[in-house]
Short mmCIF file of C-alpha atoms and ligand atoms in Angstrom, two decimals:
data_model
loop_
_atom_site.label_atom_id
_atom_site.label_comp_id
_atom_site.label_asym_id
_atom_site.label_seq_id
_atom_site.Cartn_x
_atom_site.Cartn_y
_atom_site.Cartn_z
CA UNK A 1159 0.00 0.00 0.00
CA UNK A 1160 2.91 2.12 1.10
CA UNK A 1161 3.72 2.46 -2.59
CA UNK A 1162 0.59 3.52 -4.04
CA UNK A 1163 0.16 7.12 -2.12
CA UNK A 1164 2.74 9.71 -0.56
CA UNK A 1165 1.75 9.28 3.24
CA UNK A 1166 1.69 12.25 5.19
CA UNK A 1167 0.89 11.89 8.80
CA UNK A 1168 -1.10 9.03 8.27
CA UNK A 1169 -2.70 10.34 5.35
CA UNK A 1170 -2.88 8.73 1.90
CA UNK A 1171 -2.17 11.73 -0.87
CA UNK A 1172 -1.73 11.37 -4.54
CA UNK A 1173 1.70 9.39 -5.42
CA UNK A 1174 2.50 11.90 -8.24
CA UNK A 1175 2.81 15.96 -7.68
CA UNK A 1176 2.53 16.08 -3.94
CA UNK A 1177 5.59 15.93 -1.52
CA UNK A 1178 6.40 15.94 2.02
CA UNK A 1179 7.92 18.68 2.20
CA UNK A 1180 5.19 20.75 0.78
CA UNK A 1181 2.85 19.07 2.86
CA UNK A 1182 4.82 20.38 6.17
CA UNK A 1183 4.56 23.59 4.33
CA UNK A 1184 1.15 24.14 4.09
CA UNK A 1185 1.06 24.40 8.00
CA UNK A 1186 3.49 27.16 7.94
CA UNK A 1187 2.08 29.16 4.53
CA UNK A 1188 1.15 32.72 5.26
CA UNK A 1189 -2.24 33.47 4.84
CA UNK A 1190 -3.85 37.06 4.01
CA UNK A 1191 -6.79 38.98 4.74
CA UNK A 1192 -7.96 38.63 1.50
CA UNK A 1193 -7.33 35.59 0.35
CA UNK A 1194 -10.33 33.06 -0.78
CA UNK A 1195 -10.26 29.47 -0.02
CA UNK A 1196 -12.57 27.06 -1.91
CA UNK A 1197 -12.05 23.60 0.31
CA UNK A 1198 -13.67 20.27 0.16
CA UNK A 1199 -12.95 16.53 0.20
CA UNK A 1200 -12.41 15.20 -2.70
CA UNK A 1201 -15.44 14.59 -5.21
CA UNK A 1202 -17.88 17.08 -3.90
CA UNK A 1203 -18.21 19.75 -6.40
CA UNK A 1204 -15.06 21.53 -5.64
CA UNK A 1205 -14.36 22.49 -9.40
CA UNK A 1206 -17.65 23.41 -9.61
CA UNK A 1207 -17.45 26.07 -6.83
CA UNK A 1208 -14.32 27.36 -8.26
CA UNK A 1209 -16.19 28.12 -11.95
CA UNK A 1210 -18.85 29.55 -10.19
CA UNK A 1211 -16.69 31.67 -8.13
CA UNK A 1212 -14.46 32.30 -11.07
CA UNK A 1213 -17.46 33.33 -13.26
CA UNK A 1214 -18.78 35.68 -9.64
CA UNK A 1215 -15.51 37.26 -9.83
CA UNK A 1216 -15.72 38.44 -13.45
CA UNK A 1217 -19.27 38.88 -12.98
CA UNK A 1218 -20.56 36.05 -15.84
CA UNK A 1219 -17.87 36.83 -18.27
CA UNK A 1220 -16.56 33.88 -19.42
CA UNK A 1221 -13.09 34.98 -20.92
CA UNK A 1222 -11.10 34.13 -17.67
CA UNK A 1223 -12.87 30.31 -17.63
CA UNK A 1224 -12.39 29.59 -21.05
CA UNK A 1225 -8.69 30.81 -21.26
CA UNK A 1226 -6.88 30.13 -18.25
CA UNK A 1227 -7.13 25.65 -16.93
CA UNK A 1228 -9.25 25.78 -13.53
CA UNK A 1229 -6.03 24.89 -11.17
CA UNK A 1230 -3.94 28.03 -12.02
CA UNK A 1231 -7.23 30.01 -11.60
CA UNK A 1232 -7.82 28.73 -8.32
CA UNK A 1233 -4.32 26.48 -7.33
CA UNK A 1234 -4.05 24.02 -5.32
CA UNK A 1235 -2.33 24.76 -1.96
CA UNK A 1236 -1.05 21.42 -1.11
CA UNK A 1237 0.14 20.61 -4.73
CA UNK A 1238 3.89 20.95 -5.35
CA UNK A 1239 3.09 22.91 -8.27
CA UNK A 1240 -0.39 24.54 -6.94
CA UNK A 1241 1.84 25.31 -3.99
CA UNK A 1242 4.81 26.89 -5.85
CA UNK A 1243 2.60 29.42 -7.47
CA UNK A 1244 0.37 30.74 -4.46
CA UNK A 1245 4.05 31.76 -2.83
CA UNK A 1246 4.89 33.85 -5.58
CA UNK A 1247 1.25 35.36 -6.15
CA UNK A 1248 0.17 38.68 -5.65
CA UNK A 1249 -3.17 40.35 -4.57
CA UNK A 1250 -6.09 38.66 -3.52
CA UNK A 1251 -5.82 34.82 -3.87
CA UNK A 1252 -8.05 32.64 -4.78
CA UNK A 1253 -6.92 28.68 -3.76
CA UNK A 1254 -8.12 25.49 -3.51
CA UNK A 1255 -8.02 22.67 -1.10
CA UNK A 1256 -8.76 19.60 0.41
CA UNK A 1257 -6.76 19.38 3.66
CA UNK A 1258 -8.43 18.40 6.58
CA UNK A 1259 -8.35 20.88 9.31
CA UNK A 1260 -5.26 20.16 10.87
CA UNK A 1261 -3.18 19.98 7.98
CA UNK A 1262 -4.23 23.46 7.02
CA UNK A 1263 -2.25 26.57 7.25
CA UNK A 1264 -2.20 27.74 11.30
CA UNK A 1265 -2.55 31.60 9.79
CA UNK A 1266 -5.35 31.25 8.31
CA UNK A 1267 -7.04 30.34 12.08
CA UNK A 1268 -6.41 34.11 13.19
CA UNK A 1269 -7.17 35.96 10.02
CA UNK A 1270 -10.03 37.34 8.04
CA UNK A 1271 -9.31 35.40 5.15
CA UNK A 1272 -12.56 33.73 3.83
CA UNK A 1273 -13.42 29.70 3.41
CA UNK A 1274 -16.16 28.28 1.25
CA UNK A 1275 -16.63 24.12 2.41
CA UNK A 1276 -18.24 22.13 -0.02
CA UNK A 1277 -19.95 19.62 0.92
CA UNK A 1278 -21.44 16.64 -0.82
CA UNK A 1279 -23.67 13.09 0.26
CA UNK A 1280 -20.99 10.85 1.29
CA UNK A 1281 -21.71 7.81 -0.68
CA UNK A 1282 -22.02 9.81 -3.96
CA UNK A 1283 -18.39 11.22 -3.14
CA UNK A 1284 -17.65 7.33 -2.83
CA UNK A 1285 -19.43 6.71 -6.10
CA UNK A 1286 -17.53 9.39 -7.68
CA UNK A 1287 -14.09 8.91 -6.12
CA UNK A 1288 -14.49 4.85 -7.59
CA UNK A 1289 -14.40 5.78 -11.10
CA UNK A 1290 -12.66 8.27 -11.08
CA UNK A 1291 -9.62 7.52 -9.05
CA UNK A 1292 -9.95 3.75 -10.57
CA UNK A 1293 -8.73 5.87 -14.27
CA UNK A 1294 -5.49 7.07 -12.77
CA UNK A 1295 -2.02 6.13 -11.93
CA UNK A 1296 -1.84 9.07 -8.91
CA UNK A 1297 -3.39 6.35 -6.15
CA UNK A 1298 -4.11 2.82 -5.86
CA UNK A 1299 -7.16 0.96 -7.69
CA UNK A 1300 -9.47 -0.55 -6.31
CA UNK A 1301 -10.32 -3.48 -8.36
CA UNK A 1302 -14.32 -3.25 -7.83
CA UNK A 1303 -16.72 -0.65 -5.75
CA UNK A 1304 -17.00 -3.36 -3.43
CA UNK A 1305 -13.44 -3.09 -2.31
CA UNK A 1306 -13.48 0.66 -2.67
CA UNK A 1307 -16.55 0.80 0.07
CA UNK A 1308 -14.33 -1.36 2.51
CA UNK A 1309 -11.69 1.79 1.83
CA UNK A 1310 -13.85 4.21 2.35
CA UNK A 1311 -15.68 3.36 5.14
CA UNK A 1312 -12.00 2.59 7.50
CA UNK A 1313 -10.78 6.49 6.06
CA UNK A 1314 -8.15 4.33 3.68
CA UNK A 1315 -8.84 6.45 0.89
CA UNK A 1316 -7.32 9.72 -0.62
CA UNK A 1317 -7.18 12.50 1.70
CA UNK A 1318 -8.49 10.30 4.09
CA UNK A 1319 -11.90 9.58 6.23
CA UNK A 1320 -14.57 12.24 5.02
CA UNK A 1321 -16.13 11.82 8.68
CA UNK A 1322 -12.88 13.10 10.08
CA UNK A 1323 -12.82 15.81 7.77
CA UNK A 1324 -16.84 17.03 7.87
CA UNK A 1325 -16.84 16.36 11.61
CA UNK A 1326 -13.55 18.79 11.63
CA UNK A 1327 -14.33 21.58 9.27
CA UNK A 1328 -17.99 21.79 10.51
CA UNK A 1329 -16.45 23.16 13.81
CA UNK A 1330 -15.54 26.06 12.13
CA UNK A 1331 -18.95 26.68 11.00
CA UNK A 1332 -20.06 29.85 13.12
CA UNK A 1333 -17.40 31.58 12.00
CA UNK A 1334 -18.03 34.77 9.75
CA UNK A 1335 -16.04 34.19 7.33
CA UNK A 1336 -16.54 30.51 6.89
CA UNK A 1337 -19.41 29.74 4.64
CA UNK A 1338 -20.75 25.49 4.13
CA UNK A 1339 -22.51 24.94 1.34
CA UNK A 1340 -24.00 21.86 -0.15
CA UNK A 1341 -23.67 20.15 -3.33
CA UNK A 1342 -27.58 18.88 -3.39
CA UNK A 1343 -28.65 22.44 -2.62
CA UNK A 1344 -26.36 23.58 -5.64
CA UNK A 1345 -28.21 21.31 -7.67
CA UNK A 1346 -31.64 22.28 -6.27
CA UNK A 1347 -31.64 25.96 -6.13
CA UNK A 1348 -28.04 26.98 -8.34
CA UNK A 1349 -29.37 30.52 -8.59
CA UNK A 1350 -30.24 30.99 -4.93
CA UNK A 1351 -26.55 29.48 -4.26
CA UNK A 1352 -24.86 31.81 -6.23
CA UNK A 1353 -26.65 34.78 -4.71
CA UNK A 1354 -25.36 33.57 -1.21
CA UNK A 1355 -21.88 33.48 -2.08
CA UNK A 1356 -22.13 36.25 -3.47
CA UNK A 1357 -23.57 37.90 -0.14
CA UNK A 1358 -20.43 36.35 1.48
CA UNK A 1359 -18.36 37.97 -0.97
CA UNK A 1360 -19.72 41.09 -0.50
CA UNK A 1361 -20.14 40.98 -4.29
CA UNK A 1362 -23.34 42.13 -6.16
CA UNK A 1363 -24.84 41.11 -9.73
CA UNK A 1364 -27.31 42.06 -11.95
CA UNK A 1365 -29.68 39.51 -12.96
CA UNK A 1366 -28.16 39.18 -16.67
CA UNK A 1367 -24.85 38.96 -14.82
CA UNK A 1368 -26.57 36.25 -12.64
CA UNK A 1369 -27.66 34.30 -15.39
CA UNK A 1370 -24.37 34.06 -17.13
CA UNK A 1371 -22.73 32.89 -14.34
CA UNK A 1372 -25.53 29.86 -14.25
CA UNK A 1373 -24.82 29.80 -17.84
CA UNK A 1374 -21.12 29.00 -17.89
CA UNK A 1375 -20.67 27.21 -14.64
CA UNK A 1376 -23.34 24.12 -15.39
CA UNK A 1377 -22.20 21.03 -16.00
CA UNK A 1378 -22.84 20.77 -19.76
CA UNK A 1379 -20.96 24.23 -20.01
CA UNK A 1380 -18.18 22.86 -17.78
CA UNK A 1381 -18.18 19.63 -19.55
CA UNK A 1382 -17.09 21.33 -22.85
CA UNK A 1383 -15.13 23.95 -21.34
CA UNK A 1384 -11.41 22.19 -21.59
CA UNK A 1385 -10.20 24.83 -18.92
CA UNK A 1386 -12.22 23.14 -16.67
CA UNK A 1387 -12.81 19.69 -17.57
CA UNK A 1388 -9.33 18.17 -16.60
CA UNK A 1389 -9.31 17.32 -20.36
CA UNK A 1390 -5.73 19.10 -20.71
CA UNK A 1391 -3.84 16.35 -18.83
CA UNK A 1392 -2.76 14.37 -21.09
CA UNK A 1393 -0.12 12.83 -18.99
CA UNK A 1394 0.12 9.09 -19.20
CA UNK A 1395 2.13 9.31 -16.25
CA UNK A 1396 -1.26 10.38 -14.24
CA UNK A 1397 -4.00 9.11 -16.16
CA UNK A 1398 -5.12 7.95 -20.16
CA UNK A 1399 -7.70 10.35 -20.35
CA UNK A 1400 -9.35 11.57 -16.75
CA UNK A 1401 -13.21 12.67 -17.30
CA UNK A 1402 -13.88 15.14 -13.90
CA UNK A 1403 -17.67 15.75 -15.22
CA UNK A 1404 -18.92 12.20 -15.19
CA UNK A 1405 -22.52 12.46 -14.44
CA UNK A 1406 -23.00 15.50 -11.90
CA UNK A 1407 -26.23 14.53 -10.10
CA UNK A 1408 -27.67 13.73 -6.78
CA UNK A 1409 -28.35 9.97 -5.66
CA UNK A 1410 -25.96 8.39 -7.94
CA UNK A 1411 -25.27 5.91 -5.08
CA UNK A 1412 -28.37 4.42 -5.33
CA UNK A 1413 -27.30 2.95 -8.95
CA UNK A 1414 -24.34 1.07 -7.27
CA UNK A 1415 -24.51 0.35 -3.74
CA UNK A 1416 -26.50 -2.94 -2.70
CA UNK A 1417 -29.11 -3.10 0.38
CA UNK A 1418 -26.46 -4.49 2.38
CA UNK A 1419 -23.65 -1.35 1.87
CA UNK A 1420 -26.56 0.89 2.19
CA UNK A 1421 -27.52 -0.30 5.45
CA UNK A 1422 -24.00 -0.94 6.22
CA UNK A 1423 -23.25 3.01 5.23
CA UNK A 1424 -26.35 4.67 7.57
CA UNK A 1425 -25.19 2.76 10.86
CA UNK A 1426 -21.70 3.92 10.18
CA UNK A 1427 -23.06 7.49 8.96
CA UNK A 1428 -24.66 7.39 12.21
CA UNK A 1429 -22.19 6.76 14.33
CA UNK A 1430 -19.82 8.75 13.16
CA UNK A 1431 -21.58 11.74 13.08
CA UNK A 1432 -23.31 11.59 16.26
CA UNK A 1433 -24.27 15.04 17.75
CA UNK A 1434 -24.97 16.87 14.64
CA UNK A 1435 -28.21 17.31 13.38
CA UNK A 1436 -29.69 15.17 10.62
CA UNK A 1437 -31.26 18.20 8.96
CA UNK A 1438 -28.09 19.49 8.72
CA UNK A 1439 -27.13 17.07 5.74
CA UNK A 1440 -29.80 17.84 2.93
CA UNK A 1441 -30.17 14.47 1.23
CA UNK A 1442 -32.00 11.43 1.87
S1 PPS B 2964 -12.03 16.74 -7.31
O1 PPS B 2964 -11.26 16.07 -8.39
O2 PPS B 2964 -11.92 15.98 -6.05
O3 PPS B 2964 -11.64 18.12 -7.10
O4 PPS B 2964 -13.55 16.62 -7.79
P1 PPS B 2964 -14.73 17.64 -7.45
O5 PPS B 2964 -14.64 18.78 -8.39
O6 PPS B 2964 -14.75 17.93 -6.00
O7 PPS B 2964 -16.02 16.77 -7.75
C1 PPS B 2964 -16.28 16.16 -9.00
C2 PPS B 2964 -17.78 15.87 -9.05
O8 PPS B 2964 -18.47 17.12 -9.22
C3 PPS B 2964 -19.30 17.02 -10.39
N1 PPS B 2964 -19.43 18.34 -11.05
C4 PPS B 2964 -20.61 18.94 -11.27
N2 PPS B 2964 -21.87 18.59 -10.92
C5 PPS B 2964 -22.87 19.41 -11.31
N3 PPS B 2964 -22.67 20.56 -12.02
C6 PPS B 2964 -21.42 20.95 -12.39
N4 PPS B 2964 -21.26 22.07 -13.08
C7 PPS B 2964 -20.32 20.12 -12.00
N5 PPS B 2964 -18.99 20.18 -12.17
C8 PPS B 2964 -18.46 19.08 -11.59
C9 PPS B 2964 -18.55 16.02 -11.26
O9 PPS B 2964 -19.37 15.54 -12.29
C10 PPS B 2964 -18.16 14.98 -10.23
O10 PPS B 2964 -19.26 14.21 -9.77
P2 PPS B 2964 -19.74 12.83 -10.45
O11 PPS B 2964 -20.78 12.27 -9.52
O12 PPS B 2964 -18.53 11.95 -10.55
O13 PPS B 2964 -20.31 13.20 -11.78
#
């Protein structure tokens, strides 16, 4: 197994383009006021926050999407390269990432920097991370859903256990300038999300502007956008051909898990996030 990821503190991270050493950095990186995090686990709709964010920031015009790939728009902070670039970058910031809490940069704990969490239904992120991590060479295949539900479910899985990393970001949650968001109410109501990060942002649009930020941020727009589908690595090295807009909808699990993993999935769900809410998680 030891082969197949870079560990970092008991961690599994992807085997190509992330280090150690840039890992240890991330806790020391220098956060500023106005920098803009998008962070998520894996597979909940993080590039689709950054497009829309992207598209909020130019206020619908898509020139920016459709000329510049989605990780230098928005790079990621615990990538060697992602990493690299944020140093050297000036003015406001915009990053992505998916470190769980305690991996992320201390700074960032006393500043007014802002954080947008995605979050997304668990067992469609595990539906989502199968086929797509099962296309690359950056972590270790599972050879069937079946085996990557056993990997899930113990945290043995890129980036690790999502309950460790909900039940730690959601502690942030009363902060200000910390704003969760959810990848079924995306779906549902994309307009009404839009307008609240935008109220975060302290940004304001006119309705046309609105609409063109729907426009170019769905997932048909996204899917033929190559700036943003992942289309322009072409590495053989990571992948032969990686699709990030597979089928972008709520409930997928219910196509692939049995009776058995679904029952198996809601005890565990359960337990593990004891003592929040269930109305906190919008799906069924
Ligand atoms: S990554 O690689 O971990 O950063 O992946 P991430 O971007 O977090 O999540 C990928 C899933 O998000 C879906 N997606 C979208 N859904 C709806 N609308 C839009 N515009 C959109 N863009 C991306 C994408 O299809 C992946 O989900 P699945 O279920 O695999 O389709």
């Amino acid at each position: 197994m030891m082969s197949d990821y870079n560990w970092f503190e008991g961690i599994p991270f992807p085997a190509i383009g992330y280090k150690k050493e840039t890992l240890e950095d991330c806790n020391k990186f220098l956060v500023k006021e106005e920098d803009l995090f998008i962070l998520s686990y894996p597979k909940s709709g993080t590039n689709w926050l950054v497009e829309t964010v992207c598209l909020i920031q130019t206020k619908g015009d898509p020139k920016w999407i459709q000329s510049v790939p989605n990780w230098d728009r928005s790079p990621w902070l615990e990538s060697k390269a992602g990493h690299a670039r944020l140093i050297n970058m000036e003015g406001p910031r915009l990053m992505t990432s998916h470190l769980p809490i305690h991996l992320f940069p201390k700074s960032f704990f006393s500043s007014k920097a802002k954080v947008i969490y995605i979050i997304r239904n668990p067992r469609d992120v595990l539906v989502s991370g199968y086929f797509f991590w099962s296309e690359t060479k950056l972590v270790k295949n599972p050879d069937s859903l079946e085996t990557y539900f056993e990997w899930f479910l113990k945290g043995n899985v890129i980036y690790g256990s999502w309950f460790e990393h909900i039940r730690g970001w959601l502690s942030m949650r009363k902060w200000d300038n910390f704003l969760v968001l959810y990848y079924e109410d995306m779906k549902k109501d994309t307009k009404g999300t839009i307008k609240k990060i935008c109220d975060f942002l302290g940004k304001r649009l006119e309705a046309d502007e609105l609409d063109m930020v729907f426009k170019y941020s769905s997932f048909q727009a996204m899917k033929e956008n190559n700036m943003s589908n992942f289309s322009l690595i072409k590495d053989n090295a990571v992948a032969n051909g990686l699709k990030l807009l597979r089928k972008g909808i709520t409930g997928d699990w219910k196509n692939h898990f049995t009776v058995s993993q679904a029952e198996i999935f809601d005890k565990l769900f359960q337990e593990k996030m004891a003592g929040f809410p269930p109305k906190m998680f919008p799906w069924e």
